[in-house]
């Protein structure tokens, strides 16, 4: 990590080297459309002075292909809940790897995982595995349509992401390639607003198959009360309710907001974080619904639920089992929440000390906090966001506007982050006074969901 005046007794040395990164950037877009396998990892999401690719990670740190070391903040898009290359998980993965990873029939470990995961979520009876979150959110939507015999699906239009599949992407600015007829089957409402949901059911009586929503995103929302009312409302209208725990799972609680708020959705979807970055995702649900994907009811019409070559890959399931064990053994949730609280209060203090309350807003929760950056006129600004990314990266923090604590982060890391942020705020102040162009090198980042490139 480069040294800054924020690190004790050490000289300021803030510039990283990007020779290999620049060479990588120069060719990668000819090889891989978008240059990455998640749009949010792409070059248009980072400032020019940023690593192009990571060589390896350990704990809460990553090293880029030039050897620069960074404190990690989003931990593999929030999937690495314990830490990079976390030994107790690696040990279990290695054991499984040497036994073979994929067979003609299910592996014994599928039963072990099914029992272990379902024990975490008592309101659900059955589970189906997959490798990606989108596969399970789409499977949940399909089951709801099959169960209810209805076509329409609804989700909060102000939430960022539920699936790469057409039922969701068709409602975003990036709807090219999605048939108009498919788009018409998806409806949106305002998140955590029961009146908005009521209006939707009134407008489309007996037509909505399901509501799918993330359970909570901000501290100051009435999540528990809302979720209870929304589930009741959906059921009263003959629709199923799906809670997408992709981000909240293993972060808001163990296993997630569903148990934290003691609500009983028909299905839940799980992914990021449940196997410490390994590719293991899951759909859980009530028997009456999930059994539709089964093969026991001879004579009934078959529902082709999730069916994947790699869904039962043994080492990913072993990673999941080891992750559950570590979360229980160490009370990882309490550790992460404590650090998250420390971070949020530290950032708010730093912002107040620099008089930037009108320009930087810290929101979210102690398990996923984010910062919103505004220009001198008070408008949300990608230019200022990019400037802060640039300044944080200069100081050895690979920052994209959000911080998700993991078990490998320490209080020292949080203090380092806050100091780096406070220093970045000084640059912010100067940029507000003298013009941001004088400080930002290269173009600003762009929204992932945009109509035009
Ligand atoms: C809330 C939510 N649901 C579903 C997904 C899809 O997960 P995946 O990228 O594994 O397909 C994401 C991914 O960012 C997500 O944030």
Tab-separated table of C-alpha atoms and ligand atoms in Angstrom:
chain	number	residue	atom	x	y	z
A	1	UNK	CA	0.000	0.000	0.000
A	2	UNK	CA	1.457	3.440	-0.819
A	3	UNK	CA	2.295	5.464	2.253
A	4	UNK	CA	0.529	8.747	2.968
A	5	UNK	CA	0.763	11.284	5.732
A	6	UNK	CA	-2.114	9.403	7.332
A	7	UNK	CA	0.127	6.438	8.090
A	8	UNK	CA	2.189	6.975	11.193
A	9	UNK	CA	5.791	8.278	10.892
A	10	UNK	CA	5.940	7.563	7.233
A	11	UNK	CA	6.616	9.767	4.244
A	12	UNK	CA	4.042	10.534	1.601
A	13	UNK	CA	4.439	8.238	-1.348
A	14	UNK	CA	1.246	8.091	-3.186
A	15	UNK	CA	1.825	7.242	-6.822
A	16	UNK	CA	1.317	3.699	-7.994
A	17	UNK	CA	2.904	2.315	-11.136
A	18	UNK	CA	0.551	1.213	-13.916
A	19	UNK	CA	2.915	0.013	-16.644
A	20	UNK	CA	1.475	-3.515	-16.832
A	21	UNK	CA	-2.049	-2.248	-16.248
A	22	UNK	CA	-1.778	0.131	-19.197
A	23	UNK	CA	-0.533	-2.714	-21.415
A	24	UNK	CA	-3.450	-4.886	-20.207
A	25	UNK	CA	-5.991	-2.132	-20.873
A	26	UNK	CA	-4.593	-1.666	-24.369
A	27	UNK	CA	-5.472	-5.208	-25.499
A	28	UNK	CA	-8.197	-6.578	-23.256
A	29	UNK	CA	-11.129	-4.961	-25.093
A	30	UNK	CA	-10.080	-6.734	-28.303
A	31	UNK	CA	-10.293	-10.057	-26.489
A	32	UNK	CA	-13.243	-9.729	-24.107
A	33	UNK	CA	-16.307	-7.564	-24.860
A	34	UNK	CA	-16.429	-5.024	-22.024
A	35	UNK	CA	-12.947	-6.100	-20.935
A	36	UNK	CA	-14.354	-7.945	-17.896
A	37	UNK	CA	-17.022	-10.453	-16.889
A	38	UNK	CA	-19.071	-8.099	-14.777
A	39	UNK	CA	-19.868	-4.644	-16.160
A	40	UNK	CA	-19.191	-3.100	-12.761
A	41	UNK	CA	-15.572	-4.320	-12.943
A	42	UNK	CA	-15.053	-2.558	-16.295
A	43	UNK	CA	-12.595	0.190	-17.198
A	44	UNK	CA	-15.464	2.706	-17.478
A	45	UNK	CA	-16.131	2.179	-13.748
A	46	UNK	CA	-12.676	3.306	-12.625
A	47	UNK	CA	-10.494	6.382	-13.055
A	48	UNK	CA	-7.570	6.341	-15.431
A	49	UNK	CA	-5.150	6.033	-12.519
A	50	UNK	CA	-6.351	2.625	-11.399
A	51	UNK	CA	-5.217	-0.971	-11.657
A	52	UNK	CA	-6.558	-2.763	-14.746
A	53	UNK	CA	-6.324	-6.269	-13.306
A	54	UNK	CA	-5.599	-7.991	-10.017
A	55	UNK	CA	-2.837	-10.539	-9.637
A	56	UNK	CA	-3.852	-11.964	-6.265
A	57	UNK	CA	-5.461	-11.261	-2.919
A	58	UNK	CA	-4.927	-12.191	0.716
A	59	UNK	CA	-7.233	-11.289	3.578
A	60	UNK	CA	-8.512	-7.756	3.033
A	61	UNK	CA	-5.798	-6.856	0.493
A	62	UNK	CA	-5.264	-7.281	-3.230
A	63	UNK	CA	-2.189	-6.802	-5.430
A	64	UNK	CA	-2.420	-5.624	-9.012
A	65	UNK	CA	-0.347	-6.793	-11.976
A	66	UNK	CA	2.225	-4.056	-11.316
A	67	UNK	CA	2.691	-5.183	-7.721
A	68	UNK	CA	0.743	-2.292	-6.146
A	69	UNK	CA	-1.007	-3.293	-2.919
A	70	UNK	CA	-4.531	-2.089	-2.102
A	71	UNK	CA	-6.955	-2.331	0.789
A	72	UNK	CA	-10.048	-3.963	-0.727
A	73	UNK	CA	-13.478	-2.446	-0.085
A	74	UNK	CA	-16.070	-4.275	-2.134
A	75	UNK	CA	-14.445	-7.717	-1.690
A	76	UNK	CA	-15.253	-9.337	-5.033
A	77	UNK	CA	-18.531	-7.485	-5.544
A	78	UNK	CA	-19.383	-8.340	-1.899
A	79	UNK	CA	-18.906	-12.093	-2.446
A	80	UNK	CA	-15.733	-12.528	-0.375
A	81	UNK	CA	-17.274	-12.406	3.069
A	82	UNK	CA	-14.392	-13.887	5.074
A	83	UNK	CA	-11.353	-12.670	3.145
A	84	UNK	CA	-9.303	-13.461	0.066
A	85	UNK	CA	-7.617	-16.890	0.059
A	86	UNK	CA	-9.070	-17.553	3.521
A	87	UNK	CA	-7.274	-20.637	4.832
A	88	UNK	CA	-10.065	-22.626	6.571
A	89	UNK	CA	-12.163	-22.386	3.402
A	90	UNK	CA	-9.224	-23.233	1.144
A	91	UNK	CA	-8.455	-26.339	3.208
A	92	UNK	CA	-11.973	-27.729	2.680
A	93	UNK	CA	-11.906	-26.784	-0.996
A	94	UNK	CA	-8.574	-28.556	-1.506
A	95	UNK	CA	-9.869	-31.735	0.156
A	96	UNK	CA	-12.805	-31.814	-2.237
A	97	UNK	CA	-10.771	-30.912	-5.332
A	98	UNK	CA	-8.676	-34.039	-5.002
A	99	UNK	CA	-11.801	-36.198	-4.943
A	100	UNK	CA	-13.065	-34.884	-8.298
A	101	UNK	CA	-15.471	-32.007	-8.849
A	102	UNK	CA	-18.315	-33.216	-11.111
A	103	UNK	CA	-19.898	-36.625	-11.641
A	104	UNK	CA	-22.602	-38.399	-13.644
A	105	UNK	CA	-24.768	-38.584	-10.504
A	106	UNK	CA	-25.087	-36.120	-7.602
A	107	UNK	CA	-22.241	-35.944	-5.127
A	108	UNK	CA	-22.770	-36.815	-1.450
A	109	UNK	CA	-21.948	-33.207	-0.570
A	110	UNK	CA	-25.143	-31.941	-2.231
A	111	UNK	CA	-27.214	-33.528	0.546
A	112	UNK	CA	-24.844	-32.192	3.202
A	113	UNK	CA	-25.159	-28.661	1.840
A	114	UNK	CA	-28.938	-28.887	1.394
A	115	UNK	CA	-29.336	-29.885	5.052
A	116	UNK	CA	-26.857	-27.323	6.360
A	117	UNK	CA	-28.300	-24.406	4.405
A	118	UNK	CA	-31.937	-25.228	5.081
A	119	UNK	CA	-31.149	-25.477	8.787
A	120	UNK	CA	-30.299	-21.756	8.595
A	121	UNK	CA	-33.654	-20.790	7.111
A	122	UNK	CA	-36.424	-22.597	9.000
A	123	UNK	CA	-39.292	-21.117	6.932
A	124	UNK	CA	-38.016	-22.967	3.861
A	125	UNK	CA	-38.071	-26.693	3.106
A	126	UNK	CA	-36.226	-27.138	-0.172
A	127	UNK	CA	-33.186	-25.738	-1.951
A	128	UNK	CA	-31.788	-25.706	-5.497
A	129	UNK	CA	-28.170	-24.795	-6.269
A	130	UNK	CA	-26.729	-22.784	-9.153
A	131	UNK	CA	-23.518	-20.988	-10.047
A	132	UNK	CA	-24.860	-17.448	-10.510
A	133	UNK	CA	-27.308	-15.216	-8.736
A	134	UNK	CA	-29.193	-14.486	-11.949
A	135	UNK	CA	-29.863	-18.196	-12.443
A	136	UNK	CA	-31.660	-18.400	-9.104
A	137	UNK	CA	-33.605	-15.126	-9.326
A	138	UNK	CA	-34.772	-16.194	-12.788
A	139	UNK	CA	-35.627	-19.678	-11.477
A	140	UNK	CA	-37.692	-18.090	-8.685
A	141	UNK	CA	-39.597	-15.966	-11.186
A	142	UNK	CA	-40.231	-19.012	-13.372
A	143	UNK	CA	-41.522	-21.072	-10.447
A	144	UNK	CA	-43.839	-18.245	-9.407
A	145	UNK	CA	-45.248	-18.064	-12.930
A	146	UNK	CA	-45.724	-21.815	-13.054
A	147	UNK	CA	-47.299	-21.921	-9.573
A	148	UNK	CA	-49.727	-19.034	-10.108
A	149	UNK	CA	-50.392	-19.495	-13.827
A	150	UNK	CA	-49.815	-15.741	-14.214
A	151	UNK	CA	-47.323	-13.894	-16.421
A	152	UNK	CA	-46.523	-10.552	-14.770
A	153	UNK	CA	-43.584	-10.084	-12.405
A	154	UNK	CA	-42.867	-6.988	-10.308
A	155	UNK	CA	-39.769	-5.560	-8.648
A	156	UNK	CA	-38.651	-2.158	-7.307
A	157	UNK	CA	-37.675	0.050	-10.239
A	158	UNK	CA	-35.253	2.004	-8.054
A	159	UNK	CA	-33.136	-1.026	-7.128
A	160	UNK	CA	-30.030	-1.607	-9.217
A	161	UNK	CA	-29.960	-5.247	-10.234
A	162	UNK	CA	-31.764	-8.564	-10.046
A	163	UNK	CA	-30.679	-10.574	-13.073
A	164	UNK	CA	-28.916	-10.539	-16.428
A	165	UNK	CA	-32.041	-12.120	-17.875
A	166	UNK	CA	-34.610	-10.339	-20.023
A	167	UNK	CA	-37.342	-10.078	-17.368
A	168	UNK	CA	-35.078	-7.667	-15.473
A	169	UNK	CA	-32.731	-6.145	-18.085
A	170	UNK	CA	-35.714	-5.253	-20.285
A	171	UNK	CA	-36.740	-2.684	-17.665
A	172	UNK	CA	-33.345	-0.936	-17.548
A	173	UNK	CA	-31.822	1.602	-19.923
A	174	UNK	CA	-29.891	-1.304	-21.520
A	175	UNK	CA	-32.935	-2.977	-23.051
A	176	UNK	CA	-31.485	-3.495	-26.527
A	177	UNK	CA	-32.106	-7.065	-27.660
A	178	UNK	CA	-35.063	-7.625	-25.330
A	179	UNK	CA	-38.361	-8.154	-27.188
A	180	UNK	CA	-41.056	-5.548	-26.478
A	181	UNK	CA	-43.485	-8.317	-25.502
A	182	UNK	CA	-41.073	-9.560	-22.826
A	183	UNK	CA	-40.667	-6.060	-21.391
A	184	UNK	CA	-44.431	-5.740	-21.062
A	185	UNK	CA	-44.456	-8.668	-18.630
A	186	UNK	CA	-42.326	-6.851	-16.051
A	187	UNK	CA	-43.693	-4.141	-13.770
A	188	UNK	CA	-41.944	-1.838	-11.346
A	189	UNK	CA	-42.919	-0.116	-8.127
A	190	UNK	CA	-41.222	2.146	-5.573
A	191	UNK	CA	-39.085	0.195	-3.130
A	192	UNK	CA	-40.289	-0.157	0.474
A	193	UNK	CA	-43.474	1.815	-0.368
A	194	UNK	CA	-46.547	-0.257	0.408
A	195	UNK	CA	-48.856	2.243	-1.321
A	196	UNK	CA	-46.926	1.873	-4.558
A	197	UNK	CA	-47.288	-1.902	-4.338
A	198	UNK	CA	-51.019	-1.621	-3.557
A	199	UNK	CA	-51.489	0.577	-6.628
A	200	UNK	CA	-49.792	-2.064	-8.777
A	201	UNK	CA	-52.077	-4.855	-7.552
A	202	UNK	CA	-55.089	-2.612	-8.160
A	203	UNK	CA	-53.953	-1.831	-11.698
A	204	UNK	CA	-53.255	-5.477	-12.597
A	205	UNK	CA	-55.770	-7.573	-10.613
A	206	UNK	CA	-55.134	-11.345	-10.661
A	207	UNK	CA	-52.271	-10.944	-13.142
A	208	UNK	CA	-49.139	-10.606	-11.005
A	209	UNK	CA	-47.263	-13.861	-10.397
A	210	UNK	CA	-44.715	-12.523	-7.923
A	211	UNK	CA	-42.985	-9.662	-6.216
A	212	UNK	CA	-39.220	-9.929	-5.982
A	213	UNK	CA	-37.309	-7.454	-3.845
A	214	UNK	CA	-34.136	-6.953	-1.887
A	215	UNK	CA	-35.113	-6.856	1.792
A	216	UNK	CA	-33.223	-3.798	3.001
A	217	UNK	CA	-30.764	-1.220	1.790
A	218	UNK	CA	-30.853	1.752	4.156
A	219	UNK	CA	-30.886	1.983	7.951
A	220	UNK	CA	-33.749	4.437	7.990
A	221	UNK	CA	-36.289	2.333	6.096
A	222	UNK	CA	-39.132	0.462	7.834
A	223	UNK	CA	-37.896	-2.861	6.373
A	224	UNK	CA	-39.394	-5.334	8.842
A	225	UNK	CA	-42.810	-3.704	8.915
A	226	UNK	CA	-42.781	-3.195	5.162
A	227	UNK	CA	-41.780	-6.776	4.395
A	228	UNK	CA	-44.545	-8.188	6.613
A	229	UNK	CA	-47.177	-5.959	4.999
A	230	UNK	CA	-45.901	-6.570	1.485
A	231	UNK	CA	-45.913	-10.364	1.890
A	232	UNK	CA	-49.461	-10.205	3.264
A	233	UNK	CA	-50.566	-7.982	0.404
A	234	UNK	CA	-48.996	-10.264	-2.218
A	235	UNK	CA	-50.660	-13.333	-0.737
A	236	UNK	CA	-54.027	-11.578	-0.483
A	237	UNK	CA	-53.717	-10.917	-4.214
A	238	UNK	CA	-52.688	-14.476	-5.066
A	239	UNK	CA	-49.051	-13.602	-5.823
A	240	UNK	CA	-45.869	-15.118	-4.417
A	241	UNK	CA	-43.244	-13.103	-2.556
A	242	UNK	CA	-39.521	-13.575	-3.216
A	243	UNK	CA	-36.799	-11.987	-1.093
A	244	UNK	CA	-33.522	-11.592	-2.972
A	245	UNK	CA	-30.824	-12.002	-0.307
A	246	UNK	CA	-27.999	-11.883	-2.833
A	247	UNK	CA	-26.394	-8.891	-1.099
A	248	UNK	CA	-28.048	-8.920	2.331
A	249	UNK	CA	-27.428	-12.656	2.840
A	250	UNK	CA	-24.581	-13.411	5.295
A	251	UNK	CA	-24.236	-9.644	5.781
A	252	UNK	CA	-27.329	-8.217	7.485
A	253	UNK	CA	-27.568	-11.403	9.599
A	254	UNK	CA	-26.916	-15.137	9.372
A	255	UNK	CA	-28.385	-16.165	7.061
A	256	UNK	CA	-30.068	-12.851	6.224
A	257	UNK	CA	-32.814	-10.271	6.552
A	258	UNK	CA	-35.525	-12.913	6.203
A	259	UNK	CA	-34.641	-14.458	9.563
A	260	UNK	CA	-33.618	-11.095	11.074
A	261	UNK	CA	-37.121	-9.703	10.482
A	262	UNK	CA	-38.837	-13.077	11.048
A	263	UNK	CA	-40.746	-12.910	7.777
A	264	UNK	CA	-41.805	-15.851	5.625
A	265	UNK	CA	-41.425	-15.219	1.906
A	266	UNK	CA	-42.336	-18.051	-0.454
A	267	UNK	CA	-38.804	-18.106	-1.820
A	268	UNK	CA	-35.398	-16.541	-1.176
A	269	UNK	CA	-32.424	-16.228	-3.494
A	270	UNK	CA	-28.850	-16.386	-2.213
A	271	UNK	CA	-25.418	-15.844	-3.729
A	272	UNK	CA	-22.570	-13.419	-3.124
A	273	UNK	CA	-20.919	-14.112	0.183
A	274	UNK	CA	-22.358	-17.516	1.003
A	275	UNK	CA	-19.237	-19.390	-0.191
A	276	UNK	CA	-16.544	-16.729	0.329
A	277	UNK	CA	-16.307	-15.854	-3.356
A	278	UNK	CA	-16.662	-19.367	-4.758
A	279	UNK	CA	-19.447	-19.849	-7.249
A	280	UNK	CA	-22.302	-21.221	-5.173
A	281	UNK	CA	-25.769	-19.665	-5.292
A	282	UNK	CA	-29.092	-21.018	-4.105
A	283	UNK	CA	-32.850	-20.773	-4.344
A	284	UNK	CA	-34.705	-21.760	-1.171
A	285	UNK	CA	-38.446	-21.982	-0.750
A	286	UNK	CA	-41.562	-23.510	0.652
A	287	UNK	CA	-42.240	-27.094	-0.322
A	288	UNK	CA	-45.530	-26.425	-2.119
A	289	UNK	CA	-43.746	-24.123	-4.549
A	290	UNK	CA	-40.323	-25.762	-4.837
A	291	UNK	CA	-41.780	-29.252	-5.321
A	292	UNK	CA	-43.112	-28.039	-8.695
A	293	UNK	CA	-39.531	-28.418	-9.946
A	294	UNK	CA	-39.502	-32.042	-8.748
A	295	UNK	CA	-40.006	-35.325	-10.574
A	296	UNK	CA	-42.107	-37.283	-8.090
A	297	UNK	CA	-45.670	-36.285	-9.024
A	298	UNK	CA	-46.228	-38.753	-11.834
A	299	UNK	CA	-48.644	-37.496	-14.459
A	300	UNK	CA	-48.329	-33.804	-13.537
A	301	UNK	CA	-46.962	-31.312	-16.041
A	302	UNK	CA	-43.216	-30.935	-15.524
A	303	UNK	CA	-41.637	-27.555	-14.673
A	304	UNK	CA	-38.083	-27.278	-15.960
A	305	UNK	CA	-36.555	-25.463	-12.997
A	306	UNK	CA	-32.853	-24.565	-12.760
A	307	UNK	CA	-30.796	-27.339	-14.343
A	308	UNK	CA	-27.081	-26.698	-14.662
A	309	UNK	CA	-24.031	-28.825	-15.458
A	310	UNK	CA	-22.010	-27.119	-12.744
A	311	UNK	CA	-24.645	-26.473	-10.048
A	312	UNK	CA	-23.389	-29.297	-7.840
A	313	UNK	CA	-19.662	-28.639	-8.310
A	314	UNK	CA	-18.231	-30.180	-5.187
A	315	UNK	CA	-15.477	-27.764	-4.163
A	316	UNK	CA	-17.831	-24.766	-4.341
A	317	UNK	CA	-20.250	-26.573	-2.018
A	318	UNK	CA	-17.339	-27.392	0.291
A	319	UNK	CA	-16.465	-23.671	0.266
A	320	UNK	CA	-20.071	-22.926	1.211
A	321	UNK	CA	-20.066	-25.425	4.085
A	322	UNK	CA	-16.753	-24.077	5.388
A	323	UNK	CA	-18.075	-20.499	5.125
A	324	UNK	CA	-21.170	-21.344	7.170
A	325	UNK	CA	-18.952	-23.021	9.781
A	326	UNK	CA	-16.652	-19.977	10.032
A	327	UNK	CA	-19.571	-17.553	10.306
A	328	UNK	CA	-20.943	-19.560	13.232
A	329	UNK	CA	-17.593	-20.161	14.912
A	330	UNK	CA	-16.475	-16.519	14.946
A	331	UNK	CA	-19.720	-14.526	14.916
A	332	UNK	CA	-18.589	-12.899	11.695
A	333	UNK	CA	-21.762	-10.813	11.494
A	334	UNK	CA	-20.977	-9.036	14.797
A	335	UNK	CA	-17.378	-8.374	13.688
A	336	UNK	CA	-18.492	-6.921	10.347
A	337	UNK	CA	-21.239	-4.767	11.848
A	338	UNK	CA	-18.870	-3.342	14.449
A	339	UNK	CA	-16.399	-2.322	11.743
A	340	UNK	CA	-19.202	-0.949	9.606
A	341	UNK	CA	-20.409	1.261	12.475
A	342	UNK	CA	-16.858	2.483	13.069
A	343	UNK	CA	-16.457	3.275	9.395
A	344	UNK	CA	-19.732	5.148	8.991
A	345	UNK	CA	-19.225	7.310	12.072
A	346	UNK	CA	-15.578	7.984	11.101
A	347	UNK	CA	-16.503	9.026	7.582
A	348	UNK	CA	-19.322	11.274	8.755
A	349	UNK	CA	-16.923	12.948	11.215
A	350	UNK	CA	-14.273	13.452	8.519
A	351	UNK	CA	-16.854	14.934	6.154
A	352	UNK	CA	-18.131	17.309	8.860
A	353	UNK	CA	-14.592	18.398	9.763
A	354	UNK	CA	-13.979	19.365	6.148
A	355	UNK	CA	-17.371	21.135	5.928
A	356	UNK	CA	-18.475	18.867	3.092
A	357	UNK	CA	-21.849	17.738	4.505
A	358	UNK	CA	-23.666	19.245	1.533
A	359	UNK	CA	-21.404	17.467	-0.946
A	360	UNK	CA	-20.849	13.979	0.448
A	361	UNK	CA	-23.597	11.788	1.838
A	362	UNK	CA	-22.863	8.519	3.616
A	363	UNK	CA	-25.773	6.087	3.334
A	364	UNK	CA	-26.626	2.403	3.493
A	365	UNK	CA	-26.076	0.171	6.481
A	366	UNK	CA	-23.187	-0.981	8.632
A	367	UNK	CA	-22.841	-4.059	6.391
A	368	UNK	CA	-22.897	-2.105	3.122
A	369	UNK	CA	-22.244	1.607	3.285
A	370	UNK	CA	-21.894	3.847	0.297
A	371	UNK	CA	-21.024	7.471	-0.415
A	372	UNK	CA	-22.891	9.818	-2.725
A	373	UNK	CA	-20.852	12.667	-4.168
A	374	UNK	CA	-22.251	16.031	-5.212
A	375	UNK	CA	-20.787	18.993	-7.097
A	376	UNK	CA	-20.755	22.663	-6.040
A	377	UNK	CA	-24.410	22.999	-7.128
A	378	UNK	CA	-25.479	20.005	-5.038
A	379	UNK	CA	-26.111	17.716	-8.024
A	380	UNK	CA	-24.987	14.075	-7.800
A	381	UNK	CA	-21.714	13.983	-9.697
A	382	UNK	CA	-19.863	11.118	-11.331
A	383	UNK	CA	-16.927	13.476	-11.875
A	384	UNK	CA	-16.500	14.035	-8.140
A	385	UNK	CA	-17.075	10.350	-7.457
A	386	UNK	CA	-14.284	9.518	-9.898
A	387	UNK	CA	-12.058	12.091	-8.222
A	388	UNK	CA	-12.542	10.423	-4.834
A	389	UNK	CA	-11.890	6.997	-6.381
A	390	UNK	CA	-8.670	8.378	-7.885
A	391	UNK	CA	-7.534	9.887	-4.595
A	392	UNK	CA	-8.384	6.765	-2.579
A	393	UNK	CA	-6.621	4.513	-5.078
A	394	UNK	CA	-3.595	6.824	-4.893
A	395	UNK	CA	-3.594	6.187	-1.170
A	396	UNK	CA	-3.784	2.431	-1.614
A	397	UNK	CA	-7.515	1.872	-1.227
A	398	UNK	CA	-9.319	0.174	-4.119
A	399	UNK	CA	-12.515	2.175	-3.726
A	400	UNK	CA	-15.607	2.268	-5.903
A	401	UNK	CA	-17.921	4.253	-3.637
A	402	UNK	CA	-18.995	1.442	-1.295
A	403	UNK	CA	-17.486	-0.399	1.649
A	404	UNK	CA	-18.524	-3.924	2.641
A	405	UNK	CA	-16.728	-5.135	5.761
A	406	UNK	CA	-15.491	-8.710	5.729
A	407	UNK	CA	-14.030	-10.871	8.496
A	408	UNK	CA	-10.441	-10.114	7.408
A	409	UNK	CA	-10.842	-6.347	7.769
A	410	UNK	CA	-9.429	-4.999	11.023
A	411	UNK	CA	-10.024	-1.810	13.011
A	412	UNK	CA	-6.628	-0.642	11.702
A	413	UNK	CA	-7.886	-1.065	8.144
A	414	UNK	CA	-10.959	1.004	8.952
A	415	UNK	CA	-8.809	3.737	10.500
A	416	UNK	CA	-6.554	3.719	7.449
A	417	UNK	CA	-9.604	3.991	5.191
A	418	UNK	CA	-11.002	6.928	7.171
A	419	UNK	CA	-7.655	8.763	7.074
A	420	UNK	CA	-7.334	8.185	3.334
A	421	UNK	CA	-10.902	9.438	2.918
A	422	UNK	CA	-10.190	12.539	5.024
A	423	UNK	CA	-7.174	13.319	2.837
A	424	UNK	CA	-9.268	12.773	-0.289
A	425	UNK	CA	-11.810	15.226	1.137
A	426	UNK	CA	-9.073	17.891	1.160
A	427	UNK	CA	-8.609	17.371	-2.579
A	428	UNK	CA	-12.419	17.473	-2.935
A	429	UNK	CA	-12.517	20.875	-1.219
A	430	UNK	CA	-9.822	22.226	-3.534
A	431	UNK	CA	-11.637	20.812	-6.568
A	432	UNK	CA	-14.858	22.514	-5.477
A	433	UNK	CA	-13.009	25.810	-5.232
A	434	UNK	CA	-10.713	25.626	-8.246
A	435	UNK	CA	-12.549	23.325	-10.654
A	436	UNK	CA	-12.460	19.543	-10.637
A	437	UNK	CA	-10.728	19.384	-14.042
A	438	UNK	CA	-7.535	20.553	-12.396
A	439	UNK	CA	-7.477	17.463	-10.179
A	440	UNK	CA	-9.113	14.578	-12.042
A	441	UNK	CA	-6.820	12.811	-14.474
A	442	UNK	CA	-8.704	11.224	-17.380
A	443	UNK	CA	-12.460	10.878	-17.904
A	444	UNK	CA	-15.122	10.366	-15.272
A	445	UNK	CA	-16.752	6.966	-14.785
A	446	UNK	CA	-20.091	6.182	-16.415
A	447	UNK	CA	-23.263	4.493	-15.160
A	448	UNK	CA	-23.383	0.731	-15.815
A	449	UNK	CA	-27.001	1.031	-16.963
A	450	UNK	CA	-26.889	3.644	-19.714
A	451	UNK	CA	-28.564	3.743	-23.101
A	452	UNK	CA	-25.508	4.748	-25.077
A	453	UNK	CA	-21.812	3.987	-24.689
B	1	LIG	C1	-29.501	-8.066	-5.585
B	1	LIG	C2	-28.877	-8.890	-6.674
B	1	LIG	N1	-29.570	-9.926	-7.200
B	1	LIG	C3	-29.039	-10.704	-8.160
B	1	LIG	C4	-27.786	-10.475	-8.667
B	1	LIG	C5	-27.236	-11.357	-9.752
B	1	LIG	O1	-26.153	-12.097	-9.303
B	1	LIG	P1	-25.057	-12.687	-10.314
B	1	LIG	O2	-24.203	-11.548	-10.757
B	1	LIG	O3	-24.321	-13.705	-9.521
B	1	LIG	O4	-25.810	-13.294	-11.469
B	1	LIG	C6	-27.034	-9.406	-8.150
B	1	LIG	C7	-25.680	-9.122	-8.668
B	1	LIG	O5	-25.112	-8.080	-8.495
B	1	LIG	C8	-27.592	-8.593	-7.128
B	1	LIG	O6	-26.917	-7.554	-6.610
